Coordinates of C-alpha atoms and ligand atoms in Angstrom, one line a residue:
M1 CA 81.0 90.0 87.7
N2 CA 84.4 91.4 86.9
L3 CA 86.5 89.9 89.6
Y4 CA 89.2 91.9 91.4
R5 CA 90.5 89.6 94.0
V6 CA 92.5 90.0 97.2
D7 CA 94.5 87.1 98.5
I8 CA 94.9 87.5 102.3
K9 CA 97.7 85.4 103.8
T10 CA 96.3 84.9 107.2
G11 CA 99.3 83.3 108.7
Y12 CA 101.6 80.3 108.4
L13 CA 100.4 77.7 110.8
C14 CA 99.2 74.5 109.2
N15 CA 98.0 71.0 110.2
N16 CA 99.7 69.5 107.1
N17 CA 103.5 69.6 106.6
C18 CA 103.8 69.2 102.8
Y19 CA 107.1 68.2 101.3
F20 CA 106.6 71.0 98.7
C21 CA 105.2 73.7 100.9
V22 CA 106.4 77.1 99.6
Q23 CA 105.7 78.7 102.9
A24 CA 107.4 76.2 105.1
Q25 CA 110.3 78.6 106.0
N26 CA 107.8 81.1 107.4
R27 CA 106.1 78.8 110.0
H28 CA 107.9 80.4 112.9
Y29 CA 106.1 83.8 112.1
G30 CA 102.8 82.1 113.2
N31 CA 99.4 83.6 112.4
R32 CA 98.3 87.2 112.1
T33 CA 95.9 88.7 114.5
T34 CA 92.2 89.0 113.8
Q35 CA 92.4 92.8 113.8
E36 CA 95.2 92.8 111.3
I37 CA 93.2 90.6 109.0
K38 CA 90.0 92.8 109.4
D39 CA 92.1 95.9 108.7
A40 CA 93.5 94.2 105.5
L41 CA 89.9 93.4 104.3
I42 CA 88.8 97.0 104.9
T43 CA 91.8 98.3 102.9
A44 CA 91.3 95.8 100.1
K45 CA 87.6 96.9 99.8
K46 CA 88.6 100.5 99.6
K47 CA 91.1 99.6 96.9
G48 CA 88.2 98.2 94.9
A49 CA 88.4 94.4 95.5
N50 CA 85.1 92.5 95.2
G51 CA 86.5 89.0 95.9
V52 CA 88.7 87.6 98.7
V53 CA 90.7 84.4 98.9
F54 CA 91.6 83.5 102.5
T55 CA 94.9 81.6 102.4
G56 CA 97.8 80.7 104.7
G57 CA 99.2 78.4 106.0
E58 CA 95.9 76.9 106.8
F59 CA 93.2 79.4 107.2
T60 CA 90.4 77.1 108.5
I61 CA 92.4 76.0 111.7
R62 CA 92.2 79.6 113.0
K63 CA 89.7 80.0 115.9
D64 CA 88.4 83.2 114.2
A65 CA 88.0 81.7 110.7
V66 CA 84.2 81.8 110.7
E67 CA 84.2 85.4 112.2
L68 CA 86.5 86.6 109.5
V69 CA 84.5 85.1 106.7
A70 CA 81.3 86.8 108.1
F71 CA 83.2 90.1 108.3
A72 CA 84.2 89.8 104.7
K73 CA 80.6 89.1 103.8
E74 CA 79.4 92.2 105.8
L75 CA 81.9 94.3 104.0
G76 CA 80.3 93.2 100.7
F77 CA 82.8 90.9 99.2
E78 CA 80.8 88.9 96.6
S79 CA 83.3 86.0 96.1
I80 CA 84.7 84.5 99.2
Q81 CA 87.0 81.6 98.6
L82 CA 88.8 79.4 101.1
Q83 CA 92.1 78.2 99.9
T84 CA 92.6 75.3 102.2
N85 CA 93.8 71.7 102.7
G86 CA 90.2 71.0 103.1
R87 CA 90.5 68.8 106.3
M88 CA 88.4 71.0 108.5
F89 CA 85.5 70.6 106.1
A90 CA 85.3 66.8 107.0
N91 CA 83.3 68.3 110.0
M92 CA 79.9 69.0 108.5
D93 CA 79.0 71.3 111.3
F94 CA 82.1 73.5 110.7
A95 CA 81.4 73.4 106.9
K96 CA 77.8 74.5 107.5
R97 CA 78.9 77.4 109.8
M98 CA 81.4 78.6 107.1
V99 CA 78.7 78.6 104.4
A100 CA 76.3 80.4 106.6
A101 CA 79.0 83.0 107.3
G102 CA 79.3 83.7 103.5
A103 CA 82.0 81.4 102.0
N104 CA 80.9 80.5 98.5
E105 CA 84.0 78.9 97.0
F106 CA 86.0 75.9 98.4
G107 CA 89.5 75.6 97.1
P108 CA 91.0 72.4 98.6
S109 CA 94.3 70.8 97.8
L110 CA 94.4 67.1 97.0
H111 CA 97.7 65.7 95.6
G112 CA 97.0 61.9 95.4
Y113 CA 94.3 59.7 94.2
K114 CA 94.9 57.4 97.2
P115 CA 96.0 58.0 100.8
E116 CA 99.5 56.5 100.3
I117 CA 100.4 59.2 97.8
H118 CA 98.7 62.2 99.3
E119 CA 99.8 61.4 102.8
Y120 CA 103.4 60.7 101.8
L121 CA 103.4 64.3 100.5
T122 CA 101.4 66.0 103.2
R123 CA 103.2 64.1 106.0
A124 CA 99.9 64.1 107.8
P125 CA 98.2 60.7 108.6
G126 CA 94.5 60.7 107.9
S127 CA 94.6 63.8 105.8
W128 CA 93.5 62.2 102.5
S129 CA 90.2 60.9 103.9
Q130 CA 89.5 64.2 105.7
T131 CA 90.1 66.2 102.5
V132 CA 88.0 63.9 100.4
K133 CA 85.2 64.1 103.0
G134 CA 85.6 67.9 103.0
I135 CA 85.1 67.9 99.2
I136 CA 82.0 65.8 99.5
N137 CA 80.5 68.0 102.3
A138 CA 81.3 71.2 100.3
K139 CA 79.5 69.8 97.3
K140 CA 76.5 68.8 99.5
L141 CA 76.3 72.4 100.7
G142 CA 76.3 73.7 97.2
L143 CA 79.7 75.3 97.2
R144 CA 81.7 75.7 94.0
V145 CA 84.7 73.3 94.4
V146 CA 87.9 74.2 92.7
V147 CA 90.6 71.7 93.6
N148 CA 94.4 72.3 93.3
S149 CA 96.9 69.5 93.0
V150 CA 100.6 70.3 93.0
V151 CA 102.5 68.2 90.5
V152 CA 105.7 66.8 92.0
K153 CA 108.0 63.9 91.2
P154 CA 106.1 61.3 93.4
N155 CA 102.6 61.9 92.0
Y156 CA 102.9 63.0 88.3
R157 CA 102.5 59.5 87.0
Y158 CA 99.1 59.4 88.8
T159 CA 97.6 62.6 87.6
P160 CA 95.1 60.7 85.3
Q161 CA 93.9 58.6 88.3
L162 CA 93.6 61.8 90.3
A163 CA 91.5 63.3 87.5
K164 CA 89.2 60.2 87.6
L165 CA 88.7 60.8 91.4
F166 CA 87.8 64.4 90.8
V167 CA 85.1 63.3 88.2
K168 CA 83.7 60.8 90.9
L169 CA 83.6 63.6 93.4
H170 CA 81.8 66.0 91.0
V171 CA 84.3 68.9 91.6
D172 CA 83.6 72.0 89.5
Q173 CA 87.2 72.5 88.5
F174 CA 90.6 71.1 89.0
Q175 CA 94.0 72.6 88.4
F176 CA 97.4 70.8 88.1
A177 CA 100.0 73.3 89.4
F178 CA 103.6 72.6 88.6
V179 CA 105.6 72.7 91.7
H180 CA 107.4 76.0 92.6
A181 CA 110.9 75.3 94.1
L182 CA 110.6 77.6 97.1
G183 CA 110.4 76.7 100.9
N184 CA 110.2 72.9 101.3
A185 CA 110.2 72.3 97.5
A186 CA 113.6 73.9 97.3
K187 CA 114.8 72.1 100.4
Y188 CA 113.7 68.7 98.9
Y189 CA 114.4 69.6 95.3
E190 CA 115.7 66.2 94.2
K191 CA 112.9 64.4 95.8
M192 CA 110.1 66.7 94.5
M193 CA 111.0 68.3 91.2
P194 CA 109.9 66.4 88.2
V195 CA 111.3 66.8 84.6
M196 CA 108.5 68.9 83.0
S197 CA 108.6 67.2 79.7
L198 CA 108.3 63.8 81.3
A199 CA 105.4 64.9 83.4
M200 CA 103.4 66.5 80.6
P201 CA 102.0 63.4 78.9
Y202 CA 100.5 62.3 82.2
I203 CA 99.2 65.7 83.0
K204 CA 97.6 66.0 79.6
R205 CA 95.8 62.7 80.0
G206 CA 94.5 63.9 83.4
L207 CA 93.3 67.2 81.8
K208 CA 91.6 65.3 79.0
I209 CA 89.7 63.2 81.5
G210 CA 88.3 66.4 83.1
I211 CA 87.5 68.0 79.7
L212 CA 85.6 65.0 78.4
N213 CA 83.6 64.9 81.6
G214 CA 82.6 68.5 81.4
I215 CA 84.8 69.7 84.3
G216 CA 86.8 72.9 84.2
V217 CA 90.5 72.2 84.1
M218 CA 93.7 74.2 84.1
V219 CA 97.4 73.7 84.4
E220 CA 99.6 76.3 86.0
A221 CA 103.2 77.3 85.6
V222 CA 103.7 75.3 82.4
P223 CA 104.6 77.2 79.3
F224 CA 102.8 76.9 76.0
C225 CA 105.6 75.0 74.2
M226 CA 104.8 72.1 76.7
L227 CA 101.1 72.4 76.1
K228 CA 100.6 71.5 72.5
G229 CA 96.9 70.8 72.0
Y230 CA 96.1 72.1 75.5
E231 CA 97.1 75.7 75.1
R232 CA 93.6 77.1 76.1
Y233 CA 94.0 75.4 79.5
A234 CA 96.9 77.4 80.7
A235 CA 95.8 78.8 84.0
E236 CA 97.6 82.2 83.3
L237 CA 95.0 82.8 80.6
Y238 CA 92.2 83.0 83.2
M239 CA 93.7 84.4 86.4
P240 CA 91.6 87.4 87.6
D241 CA 93.3 90.7 88.6
T242 CA 94.7 89.9 91.9
M243 CA 96.3 91.9 94.8
I244 CA 98.0 90.2 97.7
K245 CA 98.2 91.1 101.3
E246 CA 101.4 89.6 102.6
P247 CA 101.9 90.2 106.4
N248 CA 104.0 93.3 105.9
F249 CA 103.2 94.6 102.5
W250 CA 100.8 94.8 99.6
I251 CA 101.2 93.6 96.0
D252 CA 98.7 95.6 94.0
N253 CA 99.2 93.8 90.7
F254 CA 100.3 90.3 91.2
E255 CA 100.5 89.4 87.5
E256 CA 103.1 92.0 87.0
V257 CA 105.2 90.9 89.9
R258 CA 104.8 87.2 89.0
K259 CA 106.0 87.8 85.5
R260 CA 108.9 90.2 86.5
E261 CA 110.2 88.3 89.6
G262 CA 108.7 84.8 89.6
K263 CA 108.8 83.5 86.0
K264 CA 111.4 83.3 83.4
L265 CA 111.8 83.3 79.6
F266 CA 114.9 82.3 77.6
P267 CA 117.0 83.6 74.7
Q268 CA 115.3 81.1 72.4
C269 CA 111.9 82.5 73.2
K270 CA 112.6 85.4 70.9
T271 CA 111.5 83.3 67.9
C272 CA 108.4 81.6 69.6
R273 CA 104.9 82.5 68.4
F274 CA 103.8 82.6 72.1
R275 CA 106.5 85.0 73.3
F276 CA 104.1 87.9 74.0
V277 CA 101.6 85.9 76.1
C278 CA 103.9 83.3 77.7
E279 CA 105.3 83.8 81.2
G280 CA 107.7 80.8 81.1
P281 CA 108.1 78.5 84.0
W282 CA 108.9 79.5 87.6
K283 CA 112.4 80.9 87.4
E284 CA 113.9 78.3 89.8
Y285 CA 113.1 75.4 87.4
P286 CA 115.8 76.1 84.7
E287 CA 118.4 76.9 87.4
K288 CA 118.9 73.2 87.9
M289 CA 117.0 71.6 85.0
G290 CA 118.3 73.7 82.2
I291 CA 116.5 75.5 79.3
E292 CA 116.7 72.9 76.5
E293 CA 113.2 71.5 77.1
F294 CA 111.7 74.9 76.1
K295 CA 111.6 74.9 72.3
P296 CA 110.2 77.9 70.5
V297 CA 106.9 77.2 68.7
P298 CA 106.8 78.2 65.0
G299 CA 103.8 79.9 63.5
E300 CA 101.9 83.2 63.4
I301 CA 102.7 85.4 66.5
I302 CA 100.0 85.4 69.2
K303 CA 99.6 88.9 70.5
S304 CA 97.0 88.5 73.2
K305 CA 95.6 85.8 75.5
Q306 CA 92.1 86.4 74.0
E307 CA 93.5 85.3 70.5
I308 CA 94.1 81.8 72.0
L309 CA 90.6 81.6 73.5
N310 CA 88.9 82.8 70.4
N311 CA 90.7 80.5 68.0
E312 CA 88.9 77.2 68.5
K313 CA 90.3 75.8 65.2
E314 CA 93.9 76.0 66.2
F315 CA 93.4 75.6 69.9
P316 CA 90.5 73.2 70.2
I317 CA 88.3 72.8 73.3
I318 CA 88.5 69.0 73.0
P319 CA 92.2 68.2 72.4
K320 CA 92.9 65.9 69.5
D321 CA 95.5 63.6 71.0
Ligands
LIG401 S1 109.7 78.7 73.9 FE1 109.6 80.3 75.5 S2 108.0 81.8 74.9 FE2 107.7 79.9 73.7 S3 106.3 78.8 74.9 FE3 108.3 78.1 75.5 S4 108.9 79.3 77.3 FE4 107.1 80.3 76.3

């Protein structure tokens, strides 16, 4: 299936309060109405979307969450993903109702291999065991489980342990997403923002644990010059075409907007072999951390993402280090 996905931001209320939440400043807007979301789904379908990601805030704490998933199913969306902190899935009855309504992909966030790390970040006591139980329940119900972990200063050293936990939980895929300094992550910048080049050795070890155990892995918002040996695991190589329904406007081509307004390349990138396929880091990163870490990679110019995926010799599936 060629996936054209719509991300529906269903509102901003959440039962976690993460130190790095990019939406934190929007909480006072609350949630959108059931009808607004149904209208957005209908419009997205007319625009040609065949996949939907329900996101927030926290989508699953809405009273109408099951009804909205059923509505998306009725409209004919083939892929229905819940992007969630996963806590509500600790309740097996709720998880079963979601699956019966049509949810087929579970995208929980887990940021620490043990409660002390995860709950320091989510500022929600009990959230670790609920999310872990949610993952176990989702797997029992046969959902594809795609976990996201935001990499921040307090957790980057533990990404290999986190990867081991994901292996134990039999997740289908995990992604390490480098923190984006918006919302709370901007407010708590000093506390949250790691130096990328210091975090990378740990992130790579975590990725390798997943790779060697046959789990899909990705790393988001990290440029290729930081990914030596792991280039084919850049999330940007795989992101499907996506439109986004923000409360008041549509973004029809998220990739274009992300590159133009979200990410940043540097003067030195002009001589890098990845310059035509690289998006650079989130643009807020170099504003405080500088640009010296990003060193152009010498070699034959890479013209398309597919060239990386097709070239197993230069960009091996099993990293050598
Ligand atoms: S040097 Fe620039 S173009 Fe090259 S990988 Fe790094 S950020 Fe991307």
